[in-house]
Short mmCIF file of C-alpha atoms in Angstrom, two decimals:
data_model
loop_
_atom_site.label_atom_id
_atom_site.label_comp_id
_atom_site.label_asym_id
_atom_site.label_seq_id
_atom_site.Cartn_x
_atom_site.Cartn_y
_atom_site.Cartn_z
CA UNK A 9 23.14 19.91 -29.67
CA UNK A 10 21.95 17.90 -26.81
CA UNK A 11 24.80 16.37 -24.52
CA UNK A 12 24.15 14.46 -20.85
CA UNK A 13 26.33 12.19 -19.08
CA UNK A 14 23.45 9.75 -17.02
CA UNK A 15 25.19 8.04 -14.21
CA UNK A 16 23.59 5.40 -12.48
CA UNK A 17 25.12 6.28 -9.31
CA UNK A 18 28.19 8.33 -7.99
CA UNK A 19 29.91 5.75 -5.57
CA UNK A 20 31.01 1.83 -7.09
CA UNK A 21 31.74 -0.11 -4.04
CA UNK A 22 35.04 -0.02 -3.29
CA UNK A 23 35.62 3.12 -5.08
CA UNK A 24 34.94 6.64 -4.19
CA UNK A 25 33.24 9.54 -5.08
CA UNK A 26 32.67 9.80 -8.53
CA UNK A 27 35.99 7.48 -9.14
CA UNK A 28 34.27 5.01 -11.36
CA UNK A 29 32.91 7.93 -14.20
CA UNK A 30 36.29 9.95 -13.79
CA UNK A 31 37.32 9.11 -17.33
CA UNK A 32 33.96 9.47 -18.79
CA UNK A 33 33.23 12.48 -17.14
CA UNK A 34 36.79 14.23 -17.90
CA UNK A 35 35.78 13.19 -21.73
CA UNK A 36 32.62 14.98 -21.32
CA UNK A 37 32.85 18.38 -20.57
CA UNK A 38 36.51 18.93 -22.27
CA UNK A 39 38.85 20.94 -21.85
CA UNK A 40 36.03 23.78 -23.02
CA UNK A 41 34.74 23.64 -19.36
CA UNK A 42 36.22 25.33 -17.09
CA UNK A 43 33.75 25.73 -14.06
CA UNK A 44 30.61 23.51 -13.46
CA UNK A 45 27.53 24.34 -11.93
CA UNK A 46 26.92 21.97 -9.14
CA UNK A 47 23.15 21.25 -7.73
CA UNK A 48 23.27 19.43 -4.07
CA UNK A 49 19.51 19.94 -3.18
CA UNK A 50 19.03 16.39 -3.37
CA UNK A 51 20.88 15.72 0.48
CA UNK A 52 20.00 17.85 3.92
CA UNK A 53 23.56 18.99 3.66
CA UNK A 54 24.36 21.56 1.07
CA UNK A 55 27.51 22.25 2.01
CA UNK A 56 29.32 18.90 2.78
CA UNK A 57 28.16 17.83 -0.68
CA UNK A 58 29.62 21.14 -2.02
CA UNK A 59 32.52 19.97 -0.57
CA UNK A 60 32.44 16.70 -1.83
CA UNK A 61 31.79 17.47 -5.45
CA UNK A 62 34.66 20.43 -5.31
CA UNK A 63 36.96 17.41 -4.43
CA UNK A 64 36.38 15.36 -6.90
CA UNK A 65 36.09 17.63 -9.94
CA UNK A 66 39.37 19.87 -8.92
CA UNK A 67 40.98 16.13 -9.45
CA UNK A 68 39.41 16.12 -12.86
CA UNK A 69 40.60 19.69 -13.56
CA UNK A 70 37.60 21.73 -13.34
CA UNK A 71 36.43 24.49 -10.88
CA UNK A 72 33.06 23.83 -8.80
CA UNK A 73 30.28 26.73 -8.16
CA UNK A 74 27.26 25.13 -5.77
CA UNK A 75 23.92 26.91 -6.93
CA UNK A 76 23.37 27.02 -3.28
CA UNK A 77 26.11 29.90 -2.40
CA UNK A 78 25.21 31.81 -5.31
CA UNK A 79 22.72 34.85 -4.70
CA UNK A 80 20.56 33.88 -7.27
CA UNK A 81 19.65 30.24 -8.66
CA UNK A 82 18.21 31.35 -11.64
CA UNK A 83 21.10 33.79 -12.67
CA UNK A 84 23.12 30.84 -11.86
CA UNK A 85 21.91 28.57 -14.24
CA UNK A 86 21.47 31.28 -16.77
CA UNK A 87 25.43 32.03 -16.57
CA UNK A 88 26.27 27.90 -16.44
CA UNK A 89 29.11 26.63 -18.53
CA UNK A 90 27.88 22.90 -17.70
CA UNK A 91 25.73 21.96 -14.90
CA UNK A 92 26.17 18.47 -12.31
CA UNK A 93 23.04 17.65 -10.22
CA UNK A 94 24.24 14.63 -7.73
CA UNK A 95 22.27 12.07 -5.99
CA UNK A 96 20.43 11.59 -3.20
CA UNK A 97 16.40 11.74 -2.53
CA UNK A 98 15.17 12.25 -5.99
CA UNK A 99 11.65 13.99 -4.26
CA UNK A 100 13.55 16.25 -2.49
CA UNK A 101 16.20 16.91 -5.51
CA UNK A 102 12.84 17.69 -7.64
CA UNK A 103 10.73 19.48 -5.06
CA UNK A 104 13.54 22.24 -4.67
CA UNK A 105 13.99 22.31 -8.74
CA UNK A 106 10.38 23.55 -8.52
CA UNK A 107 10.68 25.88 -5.44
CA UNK A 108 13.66 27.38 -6.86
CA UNK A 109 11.50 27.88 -10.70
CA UNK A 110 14.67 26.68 -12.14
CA UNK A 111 12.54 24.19 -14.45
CA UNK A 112 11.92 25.62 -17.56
CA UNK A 113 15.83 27.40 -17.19
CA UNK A 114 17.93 24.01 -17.04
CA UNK A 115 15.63 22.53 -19.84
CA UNK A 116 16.31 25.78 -22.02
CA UNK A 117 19.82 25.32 -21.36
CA UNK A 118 20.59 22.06 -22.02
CA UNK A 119 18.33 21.64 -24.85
CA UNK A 120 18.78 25.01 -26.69
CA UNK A 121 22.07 26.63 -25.34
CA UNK A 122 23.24 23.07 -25.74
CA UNK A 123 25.43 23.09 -22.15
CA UNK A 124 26.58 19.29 -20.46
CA UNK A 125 24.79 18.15 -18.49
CA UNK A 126 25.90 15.37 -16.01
CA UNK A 127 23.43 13.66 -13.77
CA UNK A 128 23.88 10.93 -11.13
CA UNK A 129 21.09 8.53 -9.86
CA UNK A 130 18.64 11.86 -8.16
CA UNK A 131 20.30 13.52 -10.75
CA UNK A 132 20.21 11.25 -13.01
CA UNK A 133 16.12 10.41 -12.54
CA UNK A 134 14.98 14.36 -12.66
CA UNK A 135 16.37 14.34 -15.90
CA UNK A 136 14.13 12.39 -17.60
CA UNK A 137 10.72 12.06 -18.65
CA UNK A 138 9.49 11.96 -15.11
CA UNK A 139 10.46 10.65 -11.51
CA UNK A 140 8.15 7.92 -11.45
CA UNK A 141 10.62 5.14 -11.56
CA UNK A 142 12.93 6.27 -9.07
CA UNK A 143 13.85 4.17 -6.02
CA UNK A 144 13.50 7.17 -3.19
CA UNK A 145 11.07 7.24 -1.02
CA UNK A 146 8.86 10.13 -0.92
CA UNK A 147 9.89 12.10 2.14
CA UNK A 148 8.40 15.13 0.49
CA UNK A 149 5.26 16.26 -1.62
CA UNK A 150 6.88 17.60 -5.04
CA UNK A 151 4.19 19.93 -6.68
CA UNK A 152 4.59 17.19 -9.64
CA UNK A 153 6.09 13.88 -10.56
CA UNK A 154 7.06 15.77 -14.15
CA UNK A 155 11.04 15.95 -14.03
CA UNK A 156 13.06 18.01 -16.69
CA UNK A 157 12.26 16.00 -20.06
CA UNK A 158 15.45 16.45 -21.06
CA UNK A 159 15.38 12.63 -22.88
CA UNK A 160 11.69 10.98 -23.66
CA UNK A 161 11.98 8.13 -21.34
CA UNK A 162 12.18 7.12 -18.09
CA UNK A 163 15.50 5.75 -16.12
CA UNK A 164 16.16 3.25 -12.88
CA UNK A 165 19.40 4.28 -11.49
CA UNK A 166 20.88 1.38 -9.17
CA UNK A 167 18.81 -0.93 -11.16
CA UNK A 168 19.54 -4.65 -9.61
CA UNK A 169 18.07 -8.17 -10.33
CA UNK A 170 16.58 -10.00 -6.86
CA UNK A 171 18.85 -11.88 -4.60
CA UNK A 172 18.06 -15.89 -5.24
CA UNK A 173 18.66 -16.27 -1.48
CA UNK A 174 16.65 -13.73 -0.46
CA UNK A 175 13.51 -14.55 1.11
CA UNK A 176 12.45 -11.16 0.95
CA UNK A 177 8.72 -10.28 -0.28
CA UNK A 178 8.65 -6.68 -0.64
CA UNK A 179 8.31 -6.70 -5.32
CA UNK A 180 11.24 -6.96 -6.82
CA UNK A 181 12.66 -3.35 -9.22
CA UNK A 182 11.46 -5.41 -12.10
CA UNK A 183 7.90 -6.02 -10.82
CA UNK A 184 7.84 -2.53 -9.72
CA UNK A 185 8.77 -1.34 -12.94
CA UNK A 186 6.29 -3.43 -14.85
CA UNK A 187 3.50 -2.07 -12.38
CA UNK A 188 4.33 1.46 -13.83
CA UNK A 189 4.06 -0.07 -17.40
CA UNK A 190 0.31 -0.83 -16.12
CA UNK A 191 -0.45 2.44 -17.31
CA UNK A 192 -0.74 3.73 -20.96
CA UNK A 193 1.49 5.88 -22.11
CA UNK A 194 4.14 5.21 -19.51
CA UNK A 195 7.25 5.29 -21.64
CA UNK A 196 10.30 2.79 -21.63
CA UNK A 197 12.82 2.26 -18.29
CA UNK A 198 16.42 1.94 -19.01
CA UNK A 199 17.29 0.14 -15.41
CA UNK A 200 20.86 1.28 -14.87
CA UNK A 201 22.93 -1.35 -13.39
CA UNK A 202 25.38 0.33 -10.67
CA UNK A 203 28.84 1.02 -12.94
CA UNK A 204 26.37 2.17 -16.03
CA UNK A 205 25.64 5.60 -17.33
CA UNK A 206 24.08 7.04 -20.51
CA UNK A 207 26.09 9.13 -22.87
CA UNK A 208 23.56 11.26 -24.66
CA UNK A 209 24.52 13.67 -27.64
CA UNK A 210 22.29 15.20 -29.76
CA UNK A 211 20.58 12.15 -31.55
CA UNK A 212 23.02 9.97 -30.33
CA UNK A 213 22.79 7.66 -26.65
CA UNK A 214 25.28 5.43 -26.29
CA UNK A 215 26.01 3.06 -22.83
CA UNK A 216 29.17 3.54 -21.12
CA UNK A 217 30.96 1.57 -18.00
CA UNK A 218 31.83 -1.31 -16.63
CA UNK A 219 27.99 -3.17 -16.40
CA UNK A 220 25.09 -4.05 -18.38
CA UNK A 221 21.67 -2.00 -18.69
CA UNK A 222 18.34 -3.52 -19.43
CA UNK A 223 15.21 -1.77 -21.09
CA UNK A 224 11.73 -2.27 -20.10
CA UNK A 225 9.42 -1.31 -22.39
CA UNK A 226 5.40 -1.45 -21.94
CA UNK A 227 4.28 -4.70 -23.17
CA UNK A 228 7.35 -6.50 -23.90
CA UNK A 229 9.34 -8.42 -22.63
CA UNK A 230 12.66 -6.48 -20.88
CA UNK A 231 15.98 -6.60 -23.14
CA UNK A 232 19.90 -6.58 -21.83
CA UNK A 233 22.15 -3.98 -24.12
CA UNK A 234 25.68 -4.15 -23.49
CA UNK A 235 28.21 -1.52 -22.72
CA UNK A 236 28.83 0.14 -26.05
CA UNK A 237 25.36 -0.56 -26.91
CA UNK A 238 23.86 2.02 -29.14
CA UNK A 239 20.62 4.01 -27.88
CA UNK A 240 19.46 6.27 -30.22
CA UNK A 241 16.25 4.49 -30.75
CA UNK A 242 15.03 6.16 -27.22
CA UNK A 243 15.28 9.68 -28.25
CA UNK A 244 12.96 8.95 -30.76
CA UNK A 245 9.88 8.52 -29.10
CA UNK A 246 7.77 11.45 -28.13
CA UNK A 247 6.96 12.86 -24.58
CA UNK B 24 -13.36 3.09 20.09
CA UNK B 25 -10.39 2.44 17.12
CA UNK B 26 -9.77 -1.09 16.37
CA UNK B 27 -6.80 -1.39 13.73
CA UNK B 28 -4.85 -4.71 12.89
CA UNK B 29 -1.99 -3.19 10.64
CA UNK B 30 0.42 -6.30 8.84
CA UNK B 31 3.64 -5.31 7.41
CA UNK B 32 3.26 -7.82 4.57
CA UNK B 33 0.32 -10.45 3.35
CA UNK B 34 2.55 -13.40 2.40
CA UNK B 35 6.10 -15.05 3.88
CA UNK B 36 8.01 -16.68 2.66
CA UNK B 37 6.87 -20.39 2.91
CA UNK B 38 3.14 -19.36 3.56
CA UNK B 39 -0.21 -18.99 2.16
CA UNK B 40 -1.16 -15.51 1.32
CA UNK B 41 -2.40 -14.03 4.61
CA UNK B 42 -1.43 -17.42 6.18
CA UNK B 43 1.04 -15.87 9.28
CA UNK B 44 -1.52 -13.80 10.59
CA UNK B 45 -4.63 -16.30 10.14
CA UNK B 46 -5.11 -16.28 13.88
CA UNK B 47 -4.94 -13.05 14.51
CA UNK B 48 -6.98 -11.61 11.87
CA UNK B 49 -9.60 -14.33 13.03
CA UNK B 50 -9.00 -13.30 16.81
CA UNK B 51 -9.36 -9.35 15.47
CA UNK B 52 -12.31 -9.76 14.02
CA UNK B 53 -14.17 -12.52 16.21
CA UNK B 54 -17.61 -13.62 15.43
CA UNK B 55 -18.99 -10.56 15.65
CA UNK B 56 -18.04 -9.18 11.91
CA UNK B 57 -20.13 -11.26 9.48
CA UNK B 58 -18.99 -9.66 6.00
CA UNK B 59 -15.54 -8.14 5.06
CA UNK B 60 -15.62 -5.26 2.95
CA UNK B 61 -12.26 -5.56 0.79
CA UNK B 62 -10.36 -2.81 -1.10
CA UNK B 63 -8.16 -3.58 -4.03
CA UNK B 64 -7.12 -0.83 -5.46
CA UNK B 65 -3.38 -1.39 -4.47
CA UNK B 66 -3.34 -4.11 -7.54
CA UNK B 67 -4.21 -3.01 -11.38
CA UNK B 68 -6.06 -6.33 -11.21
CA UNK B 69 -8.91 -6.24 -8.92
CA UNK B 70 -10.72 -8.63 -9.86
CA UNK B 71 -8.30 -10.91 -9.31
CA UNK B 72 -7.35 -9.63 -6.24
CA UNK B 73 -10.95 -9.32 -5.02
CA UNK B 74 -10.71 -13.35 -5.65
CA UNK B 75 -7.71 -13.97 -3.57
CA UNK B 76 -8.55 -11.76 -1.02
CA UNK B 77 -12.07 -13.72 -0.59
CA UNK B 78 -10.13 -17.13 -0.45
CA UNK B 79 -8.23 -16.15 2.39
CA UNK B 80 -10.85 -14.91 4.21
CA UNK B 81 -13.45 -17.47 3.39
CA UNK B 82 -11.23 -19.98 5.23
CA UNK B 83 -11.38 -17.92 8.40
CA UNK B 84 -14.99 -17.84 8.04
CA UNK B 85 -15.77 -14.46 6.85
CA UNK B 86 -17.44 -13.10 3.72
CA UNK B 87 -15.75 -10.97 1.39
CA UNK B 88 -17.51 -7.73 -0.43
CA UNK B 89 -14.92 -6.08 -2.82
CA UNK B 90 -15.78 -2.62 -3.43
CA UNK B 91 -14.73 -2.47 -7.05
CA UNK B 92 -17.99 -4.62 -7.55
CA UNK B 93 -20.38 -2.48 -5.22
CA UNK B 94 -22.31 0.33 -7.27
CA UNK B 95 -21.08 2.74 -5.03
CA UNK B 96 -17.86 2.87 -3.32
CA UNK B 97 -18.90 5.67 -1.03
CA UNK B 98 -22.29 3.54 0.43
CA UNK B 99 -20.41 0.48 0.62
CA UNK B 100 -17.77 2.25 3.24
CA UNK B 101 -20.74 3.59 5.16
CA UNK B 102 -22.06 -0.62 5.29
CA UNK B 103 -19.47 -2.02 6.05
CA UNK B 104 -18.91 -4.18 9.19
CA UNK B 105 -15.05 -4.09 8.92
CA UNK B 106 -12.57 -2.62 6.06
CA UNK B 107 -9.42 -4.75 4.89
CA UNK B 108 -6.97 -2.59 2.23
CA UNK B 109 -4.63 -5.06 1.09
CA UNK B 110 -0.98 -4.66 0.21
CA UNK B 111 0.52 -3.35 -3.55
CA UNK B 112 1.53 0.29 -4.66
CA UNK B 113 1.10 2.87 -2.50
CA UNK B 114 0.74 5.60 -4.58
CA UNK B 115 -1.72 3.97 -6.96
CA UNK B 116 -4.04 3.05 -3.51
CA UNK B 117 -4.12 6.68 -1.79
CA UNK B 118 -4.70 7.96 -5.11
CA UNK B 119 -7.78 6.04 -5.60
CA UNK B 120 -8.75 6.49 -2.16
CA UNK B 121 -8.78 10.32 -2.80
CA UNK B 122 -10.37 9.72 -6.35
CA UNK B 123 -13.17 7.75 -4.70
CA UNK B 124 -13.40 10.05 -2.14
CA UNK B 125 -13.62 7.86 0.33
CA UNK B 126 -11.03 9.09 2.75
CA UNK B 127 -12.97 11.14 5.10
CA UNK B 128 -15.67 8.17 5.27
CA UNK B 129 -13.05 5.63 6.29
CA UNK B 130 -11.64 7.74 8.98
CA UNK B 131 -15.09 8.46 10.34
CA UNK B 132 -16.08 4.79 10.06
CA UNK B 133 -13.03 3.82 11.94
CA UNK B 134 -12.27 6.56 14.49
CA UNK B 135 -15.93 7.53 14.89
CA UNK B 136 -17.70 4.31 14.15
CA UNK B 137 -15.22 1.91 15.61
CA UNK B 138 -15.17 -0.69 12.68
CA UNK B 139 -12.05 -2.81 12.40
CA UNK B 140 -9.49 -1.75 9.58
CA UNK B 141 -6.90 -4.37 8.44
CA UNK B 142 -4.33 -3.17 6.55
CA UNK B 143 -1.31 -4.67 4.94
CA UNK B 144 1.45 -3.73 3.30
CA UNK B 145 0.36 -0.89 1.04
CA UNK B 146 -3.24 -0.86 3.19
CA UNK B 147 -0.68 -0.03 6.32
CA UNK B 148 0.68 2.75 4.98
CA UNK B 149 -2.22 4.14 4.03
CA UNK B 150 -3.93 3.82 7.65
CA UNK B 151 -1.12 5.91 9.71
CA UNK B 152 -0.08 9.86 8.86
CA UNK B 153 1.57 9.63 5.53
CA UNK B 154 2.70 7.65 2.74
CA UNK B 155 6.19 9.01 2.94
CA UNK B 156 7.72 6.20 4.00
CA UNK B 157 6.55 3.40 1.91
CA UNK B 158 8.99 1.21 0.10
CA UNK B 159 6.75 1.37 -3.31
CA UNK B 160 7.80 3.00 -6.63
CA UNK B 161 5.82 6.71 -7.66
CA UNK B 162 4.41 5.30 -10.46
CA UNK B 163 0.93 7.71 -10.02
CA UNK B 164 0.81 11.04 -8.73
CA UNK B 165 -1.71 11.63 -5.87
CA UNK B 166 -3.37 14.80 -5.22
CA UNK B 167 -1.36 13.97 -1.57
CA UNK B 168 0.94 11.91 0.45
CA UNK B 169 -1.06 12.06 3.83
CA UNK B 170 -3.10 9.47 4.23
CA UNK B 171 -6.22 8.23 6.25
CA UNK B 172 -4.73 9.37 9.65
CA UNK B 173 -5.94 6.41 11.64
CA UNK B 174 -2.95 6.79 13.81
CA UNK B 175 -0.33 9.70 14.54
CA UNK B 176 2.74 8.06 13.39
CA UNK B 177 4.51 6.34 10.35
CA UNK B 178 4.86 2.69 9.12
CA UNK B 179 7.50 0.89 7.42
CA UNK B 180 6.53 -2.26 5.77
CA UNK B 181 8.64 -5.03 5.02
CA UNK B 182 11.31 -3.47 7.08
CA UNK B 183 14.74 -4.92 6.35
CA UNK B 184 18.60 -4.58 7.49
CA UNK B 185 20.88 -4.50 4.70
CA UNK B 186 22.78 -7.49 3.60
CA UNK B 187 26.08 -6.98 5.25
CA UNK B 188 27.73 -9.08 2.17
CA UNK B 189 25.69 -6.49 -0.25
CA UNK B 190 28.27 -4.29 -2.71
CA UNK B 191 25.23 -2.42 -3.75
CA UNK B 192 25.37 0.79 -3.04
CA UNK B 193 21.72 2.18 -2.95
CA UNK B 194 20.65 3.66 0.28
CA UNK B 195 19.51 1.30 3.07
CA UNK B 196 15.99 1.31 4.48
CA UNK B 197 17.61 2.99 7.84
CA UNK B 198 18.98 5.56 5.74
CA UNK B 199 15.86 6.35 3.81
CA UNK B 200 14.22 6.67 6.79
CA UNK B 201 16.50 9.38 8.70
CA UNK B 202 15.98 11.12 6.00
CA UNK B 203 12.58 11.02 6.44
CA UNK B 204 13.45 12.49 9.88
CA UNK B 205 16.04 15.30 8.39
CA UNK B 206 12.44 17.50 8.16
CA UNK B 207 10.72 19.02 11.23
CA UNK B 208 7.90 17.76 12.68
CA UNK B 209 8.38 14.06 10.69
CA UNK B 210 6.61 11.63 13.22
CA UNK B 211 8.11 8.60 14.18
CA UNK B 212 8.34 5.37 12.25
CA UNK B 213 7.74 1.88 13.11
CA UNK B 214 9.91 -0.53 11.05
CA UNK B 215 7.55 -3.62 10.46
CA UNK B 216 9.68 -6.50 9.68
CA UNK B 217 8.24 -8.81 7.58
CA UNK B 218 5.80 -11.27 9.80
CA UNK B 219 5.44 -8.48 12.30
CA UNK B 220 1.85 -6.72 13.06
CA UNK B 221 0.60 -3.93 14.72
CA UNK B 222 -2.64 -4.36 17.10
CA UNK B 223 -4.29 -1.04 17.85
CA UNK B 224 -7.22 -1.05 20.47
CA UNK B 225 -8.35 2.35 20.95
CA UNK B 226 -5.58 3.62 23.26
CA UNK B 227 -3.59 0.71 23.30
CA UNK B 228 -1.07 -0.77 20.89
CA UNK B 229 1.15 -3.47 20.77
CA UNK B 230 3.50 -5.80 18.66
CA UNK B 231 1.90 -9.22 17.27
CA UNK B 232 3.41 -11.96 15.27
CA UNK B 233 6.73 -13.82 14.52
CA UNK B 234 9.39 -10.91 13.84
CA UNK B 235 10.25 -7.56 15.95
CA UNK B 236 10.28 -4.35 14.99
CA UNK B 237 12.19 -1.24 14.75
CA UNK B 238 11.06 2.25 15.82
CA UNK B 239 13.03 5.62 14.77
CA UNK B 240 12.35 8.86 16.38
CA UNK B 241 13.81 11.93 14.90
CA UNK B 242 16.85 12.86 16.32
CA UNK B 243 17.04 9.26 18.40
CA UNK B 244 18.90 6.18 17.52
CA UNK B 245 16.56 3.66 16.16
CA UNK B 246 15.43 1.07 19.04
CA UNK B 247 14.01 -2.48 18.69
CA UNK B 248 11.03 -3.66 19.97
CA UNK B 249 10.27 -7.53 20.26
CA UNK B 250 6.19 -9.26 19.63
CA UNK B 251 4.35 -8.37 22.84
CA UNK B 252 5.66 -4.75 23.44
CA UNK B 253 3.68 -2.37 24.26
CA UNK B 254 3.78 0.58 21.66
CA UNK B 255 0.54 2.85 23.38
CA UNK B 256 3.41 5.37 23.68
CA UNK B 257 3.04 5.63 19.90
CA UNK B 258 -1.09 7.03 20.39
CA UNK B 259 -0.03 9.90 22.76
CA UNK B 260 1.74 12.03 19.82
CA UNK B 261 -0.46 14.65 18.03
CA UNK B 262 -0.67 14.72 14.37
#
């Protein structure tokens, strides 16, 4: 029994930390969590973001362990009730998943212990197929570009059309993501609109929040869903 | 004696692709270069590009060789008169470079040699210490994110401020970038803004074109630089 809560990113404007997902998130983990195992790696500072997620989730009702303070990482996530990985620079975020051989442990976890797992933008991006669509730039060499595989396909968190008045010419996110569909095998792109998350259980993905999502998919041409949109069709494709 | 001519971006707004720096590609590579030798492996369609790259140039009054079309990539480095790497993904155009293995050649060719290297976009990156601070999406893995080490510092391309009427909350460019400069040893970056170009002349450097630029030093507040500086300051630094 499979259940993630994909956020597309932690801060609305105008809003604070986590203060657009509160609801969702509170629906989430239940009243069966009690403590959640926070990840920070993906910022410098470990323990302001500690800090930051403690705040937020004691005003949801939950207690907050950062994997950071504990002596081990891997005994860590081995003992989690439900596990938060927050966002920040997604090569960093996956660069110390590796160094910390905590991989294979959070998949096992989530996918066979069945524990929530809640994600936002870096956190949201590791825990897909790979990190190939993220939005980061690459401040660090991550020994891979392979991410948890905790869902078959591939997310953009903060995912925003161009400005019409912009006379910008860096590519636009949608050009970008089409040049990753220029390979084979590159799997679909659910561009998360900031506001959006993914409610995953089991066989079940469902949108959630206050904006739209739109799918790429190699080939085609991209598709809006709307909030309350059912999902399910992208667990079904294999890795 | 290193001759680099290194374009934050190959088309403005307005313009003709390569059209803002026309003059001072022309005045770069004088009458002395007969026969361009072009690399588009930035694009998934070189052909094409290989088309529109010779265009461009054939208006200034140059030939253009693309190396996708020579039978061997590695030869056709060690012919040419001067190099141009045009702009595109990143990731996708060092990992080609290191799959051709062709980055040792260019860096002999250039430091060695003395040929002139154009680069934009993409083909800037690719010329200074890393790739880590590109704008462009992961959508390959390279076997590395240094690059061809023409010079000891960082580029930005198609540096931008944020929109101050923006909600979106993604991080801005100057954020991405200090970052960058949270690790040790992280050289310093030069923030390209879009019309801006870097000459390099062995030991001296300075600022061409119709925009300024930004440069950001670890551990310094960023500092702005308008067309006509003089950046040598940037050579000095060790890799």
């Amino acid at each position: 029994m499979r259940r993630l809560l994909l956020i597309s990113n932690s801060t609305l404007h105008d809003g604070g930390y986590l203060g657009h997902c509160k609801e969702q998130i509170k629906q989430f983990l239940s009243d069966k969590v009690k403590t959640v195992l926070f990840v920070p790696y993906a910022l410098h500072d470990r323990d302001w973001y500690a800090g930051k997620a403690k705040e937020a989730f004691t005003t949801f009702g939950y207690d907050v362990q950062s994997i950071h303070q504990q002596p081990d990482a891997l005994g860590a996530i081995n003992q989690a009730q439900a596990i938060f990985i927050g966002g920040g620079n997604t090569f960093r975020l996956l660069k110390t998943l590796y160094d910390e051989k905590i991989v294979e442990a959070i998949r096992k976890r989530v996918l066979e212990d069945g524990i929530p797992y809640i994600g936002s933008s870096a956190g949201s991006n590791v825990a897909t197929a790979s990190i190939k669509t993220t939005n980061d730039m690459p401040i660090v060499y991550p020994p891979s570009f392979d991410a948890l595989k905790l869902v078959p396909f591939n997310i953009n968190p903060h995912y925003m059309e161009p400005d019409a008045n912009n006379t910008h010419m860096g590519e636009t996110r949608e050009q970008r993501i089409k040049q990753f569909h220029e390979y084979e095998d590159s799997p679909p792109v659910l561009g998360l609109r900031e506001g959006c998350m993914l409610l995953v259980e089991d066989r079940k993905a469902t949108l959630l929040g206050k904006t739209d999502a739109k799918l790429f998919v190699r080939g085609k041409d991209p598709v809006e869903y709307k909030v309350g949109s059912d999902m399910s069709f992208l667990l079904q494709s294999t890795l």
